[in-house]
Each structure stands twice: as structure tokens, then as C-alpha cells.
Amino acid sequence: MARLWEGAVPYDSKETDFVPSITAYPAESKGAVIVFPGGGYAMKAAHEGPAMGEWLQSIGITAFVVDYRVAPFKHPAQISDAMRAIRYVRFYAEKYGIDRDKVAVMGFSAGGHLAASVSVHYDKEMYEPTDRIDKESCRPNASILCYPVIDMGTFRHDGSRQNLLGEHPTERMADFMSLHKHVNENTPEAFIWHTSTDQAVPVMNSLLYAQALSAENIPYEMHIYPLGHHGLGDAHEIPYVAKWQDDLHEWFKLKKWR
């Protein structure tokens, strides 16, 4: 585990002494995956973080799991941590033997929102550069979105929105963080999965993002499963849904990330 920021952390708070960090799970792969676990921007679920880092490593993919800031921190602390993580991985690409142009972000639920946030807002300046790492690009080459929060409007997850933006976000800010509205021709390709029976984060979140990608002719793979609750992680308790890992593994091979 390493500190994500070498010096002062942008948007630091006196309310907590939490320090964002990044943990590497090295493997012999061309590509790397940066993992953001979910937790409604209130906490981070271990089965969507370290467990996923270990699984990716087991199939030969170098992974990095990010312990990013959540409540009481508000936007833009979270996306700043995500941007920094991508820059960190690119800066140390040679050390880990990975291709700088094969860096993906992977997120679950609110972590999926964070992965999609940096996929559409990578060109925004969220914080002042702090060191040489911040000279690197923070645009991911692909995103892997697992039952992601995408919309901050009609199909929102109330807890995620409140923890990220506060109780009464402006319409402008809610729109800015409704990520399907900001997909353009430069948004990276995606692998998406969700369950149609998700009662916490409606499947419309994934469908809206996929529709936006399709409108821009951006390649994506999407799997919508007919059963399963929110927060499944590897979905081992539902073998039919657990196939998403096999499909993602094949996707890595297709993209030559192995």
C-alpha cells in the first residue's frame, strides 16, 4: 500500500485524518485495472475492492485498488483521488511492466459512478497539480462498470447523491454528475453489467450510459442479468450471474491486455 498523494492532499479536511491510498496487485500483464469499490460514497466494500484486486491478479491482470475519500468529504475530493490514481499508475507503468495506453478503471455501484466520472470528466481540472505525477494524463483507456450509479436525477441512488453532493445539490451540479449526459466521442469504451432486479440502483443507470455510448459509436459490451440483488460483487452465490467474470476475462483477451 502506498499513499496516493506524496505531499499535501487537495481538499483535505480537519474532520478526519484519512489518507487516500493505492494498493498494487502485480501480475504479468500488458494492461492494468484500477479498482474503485462501492459503498454509496459512505464506505468501501471489501468484496468489491481487495477481493477484486486478488481476482484480477489471479487471472494475470495487474490491479490497483484505491482507498479513496468518501463522506464527510464531498465532490470534488473523490474524482480528484480517481484522477490521481490513473496518473499514479501511468507514472509508475515501467515499474510494474504495464502499457501506459492500457489503463482501465473498474468500479462497483458508487465506485462505478467514480469510474464513469473520470471517464467523462477526465479533461476537467479538479485540482491544482501537486507534483510530477500530475503531469500524466488521467483519461482511462476503458471503463468496467459493475451495477454503476450513473444518474443523479430520476434514477438516482439517494445515498450516493447525498454523500457526494450534499442534501440539496444545485440542478447544475446534479446534471454535471449525471454522467450519461457528458459522454462524447472521446469517452473510453466500456464493459458494463447489471441485474434487472436491482432495487437499490435501477438498471436504467447502466442502460442510459450504454445508450449514450451507442449514440457516439463508442464500443461497449453490456450484460443485463434477470436476477440478483444489488452489491453482488463476484456474484458467487448466483452462478448464472457470476459468468460476468468469465466474460470480462475474455474481454481482456480480446483487447490484448493479458
Short mmCIF file of N, CA, C and O in Angstrom, two decimals, residues 26-96:
data_model
loop_
_atom_site.label_atom_id
_atom_site.label_comp_id
_atom_site.label_asym_id
_atom_site.label_seq_id
_atom_site.Cartn_x
_atom_site.Cartn_y
_atom_site.Cartn_z
N PRO A 26 0.34 -6.91 -8.43
CA PRO A 26 1.06 -7.08 -9.69
C PRO A 26 0.88 -8.46 -10.33
O PRO A 26 0.70 -9.47 -9.65
N ALA A 27 0.88 -8.44 -11.64
CA ALA A 27 0.84 -9.67 -12.43
C ALA A 27 1.60 -9.39 -13.73
O ALA A 27 2.03 -8.26 -13.97
N GLU A 28 1.77 -10.40 -14.53
CA GLU A 28 2.47 -10.21 -15.80
C GLU A 28 1.45 -9.93 -16.89
O GLU A 28 1.04 -10.82 -17.63
N SER A 29 1.02 -8.69 -16.96
CA SER A 29 0.02 -8.31 -17.97
C SER A 29 0.45 -7.04 -18.67
O SER A 29 1.23 -6.25 -18.14
N LYS A 30 -0.10 -6.84 -19.86
CA LYS A 30 0.16 -5.61 -20.60
C LYS A 30 -0.66 -4.46 -20.04
O LYS A 30 -0.22 -3.31 -20.02
N GLY A 31 -1.88 -4.78 -19.61
CA GLY A 31 -2.77 -3.74 -19.11
C GLY A 31 -2.90 -3.77 -17.60
O GLY A 31 -2.48 -4.73 -16.94
N ALA A 32 -3.49 -2.71 -17.07
CA ALA A 32 -3.73 -2.61 -15.63
C ALA A 32 -5.15 -2.14 -15.39
O ALA A 32 -5.72 -1.40 -16.20
N VAL A 33 -5.73 -2.56 -14.27
CA VAL A 33 -7.08 -2.17 -13.90
C VAL A 33 -7.04 -1.51 -12.53
O VAL A 33 -6.52 -2.08 -11.58
N ILE A 34 -7.61 -0.31 -12.46
CA ILE A 34 -7.69 0.44 -11.20
C ILE A 34 -9.09 0.26 -10.65
O ILE A 34 -10.08 0.58 -11.32
N VAL A 35 -9.19 -0.28 -9.44
CA VAL A 35 -10.48 -0.67 -8.87
C VAL A 35 -10.97 0.33 -7.82
O VAL A 35 -10.22 0.68 -6.90
N PHE A 36 -12.23 0.74 -7.98
CA PHE A 36 -12.90 1.59 -7.01
C PHE A 36 -14.07 0.81 -6.41
O PHE A 36 -15.11 0.63 -7.07
N PRO A 37 -13.95 0.32 -5.18
CA PRO A 37 -15.07 -0.40 -4.58
C PRO A 37 -16.25 0.51 -4.31
O PRO A 37 -16.10 1.73 -4.21
N GLY A 38 -17.43 -0.08 -4.19
CA GLY A 38 -18.63 0.70 -3.91
C GLY A 38 -18.89 0.86 -2.43
O GLY A 38 -18.12 0.39 -1.59
N GLY A 39 -20.00 1.52 -2.13
CA GLY A 39 -20.36 1.77 -0.74
C GLY A 39 -21.14 3.05 -0.56
O GLY A 39 -21.17 3.63 0.52
N GLY A 40 -21.78 3.51 -1.64
CA GLY A 40 -22.64 4.69 -1.56
C GLY A 40 -21.92 5.97 -1.21
O GLY A 40 -22.53 6.90 -0.69
N TYR A 41 -20.63 6.04 -1.50
CA TYR A 41 -19.79 7.19 -1.13
C TYR A 41 -19.81 7.42 0.38
O TYR A 41 -19.54 8.53 0.85
N ALA A 42 -20.13 6.34 1.14
CA ALA A 42 -20.12 6.42 2.61
C ALA A 42 -19.06 5.50 3.20
O ALA A 42 -18.53 5.76 4.28
N MET A 43 -18.76 4.41 2.49
CA MET A 43 -17.76 3.43 2.92
C MET A 43 -17.28 2.70 1.67
O MET A 43 -17.67 3.05 0.55
N LYS A 44 -16.39 1.72 1.84
CA LYS A 44 -15.90 0.94 0.72
C LYS A 44 -15.99 -0.54 1.05
O LYS A 44 -15.47 -0.99 2.08
N ALA A 45 -16.69 -1.28 0.20
CA ALA A 45 -16.95 -2.70 0.45
C ALA A 45 -15.73 -3.54 0.07
O ALA A 45 -15.26 -3.49 -1.07
N ALA A 46 -15.25 -4.34 1.02
CA ALA A 46 -14.04 -5.15 0.80
C ALA A 46 -14.23 -6.16 -0.33
O ALA A 46 -13.28 -6.43 -1.08
N HIS A 47 -15.46 -6.70 -0.47
CA HIS A 47 -15.65 -7.72 -1.52
C HIS A 47 -15.66 -7.11 -2.91
O HIS A 47 -15.63 -7.84 -3.91
N GLU A 48 -15.68 -5.78 -2.98
CA GLU A 48 -15.61 -5.10 -4.28
C GLU A 48 -14.26 -4.39 -4.47
O GLU A 48 -14.06 -3.74 -5.48
N GLY A 49 -13.37 -4.52 -3.48
CA GLY A 49 -12.07 -3.86 -3.53
C GLY A 49 -10.94 -4.87 -3.50
O GLY A 49 -10.57 -5.42 -4.55
N PRO A 50 -10.37 -5.15 -2.33
CA PRO A 50 -9.27 -6.11 -2.24
C PRO A 50 -9.60 -7.47 -2.87
O PRO A 50 -8.75 -8.07 -3.54
N ALA A 51 -10.82 -7.95 -2.69
CA ALA A 51 -11.19 -9.24 -3.28
C ALA A 51 -11.10 -9.19 -4.81
O ALA A 51 -10.68 -10.17 -5.45
N MET A 52 -11.49 -8.06 -5.40
CA MET A 52 -11.40 -7.92 -6.86
C MET A 52 -9.95 -7.77 -7.31
O MET A 52 -9.56 -8.28 -8.36
N GLY A 53 -9.13 -7.09 -6.50
CA GLY A 53 -7.71 -6.98 -6.82
C GLY A 53 -7.06 -8.35 -6.86
O GLY A 53 -6.28 -8.66 -7.78
N GLU A 54 -7.41 -9.18 -5.90
CA GLU A 54 -6.85 -10.53 -5.85
C GLU A 54 -7.34 -11.38 -7.02
O GLU A 54 -6.58 -12.16 -7.60
N TRP A 55 -8.63 -11.22 -7.38
CA TRP A 55 -9.15 -12.00 -8.51
C TRP A 55 -8.47 -11.58 -9.81
O TRP A 55 -8.05 -12.44 -10.60
N LEU A 56 -8.35 -10.29 -10.05
CA LEU A 56 -7.70 -9.83 -11.27
C LEU A 56 -6.26 -10.34 -11.33
O LEU A 56 -5.80 -10.80 -12.38
N GLN A 57 -5.57 -10.27 -10.23
CA GLN A 57 -4.20 -10.79 -10.17
C GLN A 57 -4.17 -12.28 -10.51
O GLN A 57 -3.28 -12.75 -11.21
N SER A 58 -5.18 -13.02 -10.03
CA SER A 58 -5.22 -14.47 -10.25
C SER A 58 -5.42 -14.84 -11.71
O SER A 58 -5.04 -15.95 -12.12
N ILE A 59 -6.02 -13.95 -12.50
CA ILE A 59 -6.20 -14.23 -13.93
C ILE A 59 -5.13 -13.54 -14.78
O ILE A 59 -5.23 -13.48 -15.99
N GLY A 60 -4.11 -13.01 -14.10
CA GLY A 60 -2.97 -12.46 -14.81
C GLY A 60 -3.09 -11.01 -15.21
O GLY A 60 -2.40 -10.56 -16.13
N ILE A 61 -3.94 -10.25 -14.50
CA ILE A 61 -4.10 -8.83 -14.79
C ILE A 61 -3.59 -8.01 -13.59
O ILE A 61 -4.03 -8.22 -12.47
N THR A 62 -2.68 -7.10 -13.84
CA THR A 62 -2.20 -6.21 -12.78
C THR A 62 -3.33 -5.30 -12.33
O THR A 62 -4.00 -4.68 -13.16
N ALA A 63 -3.55 -5.23 -11.03
CA ALA A 63 -4.64 -4.42 -10.49
C ALA A 63 -4.12 -3.47 -9.43
O ALA A 63 -3.08 -3.71 -8.80
N PHE A 64 -4.86 -2.39 -9.25
CA PHE A 64 -4.58 -1.42 -8.21
C PHE A 64 -5.92 -1.08 -7.54
O PHE A 64 -6.86 -0.68 -8.23
N VAL A 65 -6.01 -1.25 -6.25
CA VAL A 65 -7.24 -0.94 -5.52
C VAL A 65 -7.05 0.38 -4.78
O VAL A 65 -6.07 0.55 -4.05
N VAL A 66 -7.99 1.28 -4.98
CA VAL A 66 -7.88 2.63 -4.43
C VAL A 66 -8.78 2.78 -3.20
O VAL A 66 -9.98 2.51 -3.24
N ASP A 67 -8.17 3.23 -2.12
CA ASP A 67 -8.91 3.58 -0.91
C ASP A 67 -9.14 5.09 -0.98
O ASP A 67 -8.35 5.88 -0.49
N TYR A 68 -10.21 5.47 -1.67
CA TYR A 68 -10.49 6.87 -1.96
C TYR A 68 -11.35 7.50 -0.86
O TYR A 68 -11.89 6.82 0.00
N ARG A 69 -11.47 8.81 -0.92
CA ARG A 69 -12.24 9.51 0.10
C ARG A 69 -13.76 9.39 -0.11
O ARG A 69 -14.22 9.40 -1.24
N VAL A 70 -14.45 9.24 1.00
CA VAL A 70 -15.92 9.22 0.98
C VAL A 70 -16.40 10.22 2.04
O VAL A 70 -15.60 10.97 2.59
N ALA A 71 -17.71 10.24 2.32
CA ALA A 71 -18.26 11.17 3.32
C ALA A 71 -17.47 11.06 4.63
O ALA A 71 -17.10 9.95 5.03
N PRO A 72 -17.16 12.18 5.26
CA PRO A 72 -17.75 13.52 5.07
C PRO A 72 -17.16 14.33 3.92
O PRO A 72 -17.59 15.47 3.70
N PHE A 73 -16.19 13.80 3.19
CA PHE A 73 -15.66 14.52 2.04
C PHE A 73 -16.74 14.61 0.97
O PHE A 73 -17.52 13.69 0.77
N LYS A 74 -16.76 15.70 0.25
CA LYS A 74 -17.71 15.91 -0.84
C LYS A 74 -16.93 16.11 -2.14
O LYS A 74 -15.71 16.28 -2.16
N HIS A 75 -17.67 16.06 -3.25
CA HIS A 75 -17.11 16.39 -4.56
C HIS A 75 -16.41 17.76 -4.48
O HIS A 75 -16.96 18.68 -3.86
N PRO A 76 -15.19 17.90 -5.05
CA PRO A 76 -14.50 17.01 -5.97
C PRO A 76 -13.39 16.15 -5.37
O PRO A 76 -12.48 15.73 -6.09
N ALA A 77 -13.42 15.89 -4.07
CA ALA A 77 -12.37 15.08 -3.45
C ALA A 77 -12.31 13.68 -4.07
O ALA A 77 -11.22 13.16 -4.36
N GLN A 78 -13.47 13.07 -4.32
CA GLN A 78 -13.50 11.70 -4.82
C GLN A 78 -12.92 11.59 -6.23
O GLN A 78 -12.07 10.73 -6.51
N ILE A 79 -13.37 12.45 -7.14
CA ILE A 79 -12.86 12.38 -8.51
C ILE A 79 -11.40 12.80 -8.57
O ILE A 79 -10.64 12.31 -9.41
N SER A 80 -10.97 13.64 -7.64
CA SER A 80 -9.55 14.01 -7.58
C SER A 80 -8.71 12.78 -7.24
O SER A 80 -7.65 12.56 -7.84
N ASP A 81 -9.19 11.97 -6.30
CA ASP A 81 -8.48 10.74 -5.96
C ASP A 81 -8.44 9.79 -7.15
O ASP A 81 -7.42 9.12 -7.40
N ALA A 82 -9.54 9.70 -7.90
CA ALA A 82 -9.59 8.82 -9.07
C ALA A 82 -8.63 9.29 -10.15
O ALA A 82 -7.91 8.48 -10.75
N MET A 83 -8.62 10.58 -10.41
CA MET A 83 -7.69 11.13 -11.40
C MET A 83 -6.24 10.88 -10.99
O MET A 83 -5.40 10.49 -11.81
N ARG A 84 -5.97 11.10 -9.72
CA ARG A 84 -4.62 10.90 -9.20
C ARG A 84 -4.20 9.44 -9.34
O ARG A 84 -3.04 9.14 -9.67
N ALA A 85 -5.13 8.52 -9.10
CA ALA A 85 -4.81 7.10 -9.21
C ALA A 85 -4.39 6.72 -10.63
O ALA A 85 -3.43 5.97 -10.83
N ILE A 86 -5.11 7.24 -11.62
CA ILE A 86 -4.75 6.95 -13.01
C ILE A 86 -3.38 7.52 -13.34
O ILE A 86 -2.54 6.88 -13.97
N ARG A 87 -3.15 8.74 -12.91
CA ARG A 87 -1.84 9.36 -13.14
C ARG A 87 -0.72 8.60 -12.43
O ARG A 87 0.37 8.43 -12.98
N TYR A 88 -1.00 8.13 -11.23
CA TYR A 88 -0.04 7.36 -10.45
C TYR A 88 0.36 6.09 -11.22
O TYR A 88 1.54 5.76 -11.35
N VAL A 89 -0.63 5.37 -11.70
CA VAL A 89 -0.37 4.12 -12.41
C VAL A 89 0.42 4.38 -13.69
O VAL A 89 1.37 3.65 -14.02
N ARG A 90 0.08 5.42 -14.42
CA ARG A 90 0.83 5.74 -15.64
C ARG A 90 2.27 6.14 -15.29
O ARG A 90 3.21 5.76 -15.99
N PHE A 91 2.43 6.91 -14.24
CA PHE A 91 3.76 7.38 -13.84
C PHE A 91 4.66 6.19 -13.50
O PHE A 91 5.86 6.20 -13.82
N TYR A 92 4.09 5.17 -12.87
CA TYR A 92 4.87 4.01 -12.45
C TYR A 92 4.68 2.80 -13.38
O TYR A 92 4.96 1.67 -13.00
N ALA A 93 4.22 3.06 -14.60
CA ALA A 93 3.94 1.97 -15.55
C ALA A 93 5.17 1.10 -15.80
O ALA A 93 5.07 -0.14 -15.83
N GLU A 94 6.32 1.70 -15.97
CA GLU A 94 7.53 0.93 -16.25
C GLU A 94 7.88 0.03 -15.06
O GLU A 94 8.27 -1.13 -15.24
N LYS A 95 7.71 0.54 -13.86
CA LYS A 95 7.99 -0.23 -12.66
C LYS A 95 7.16 -1.50 -12.61
O LYS A 95 7.65 -2.58 -12.21
N TYR A 96 5.90 -1.41 -13.04
CA TYR A 96 5.01 -2.56 -12.99
C TYR A 96 4.95 -3.33 -14.31
O TYR A 96 4.21 -4.31 -14.43
#
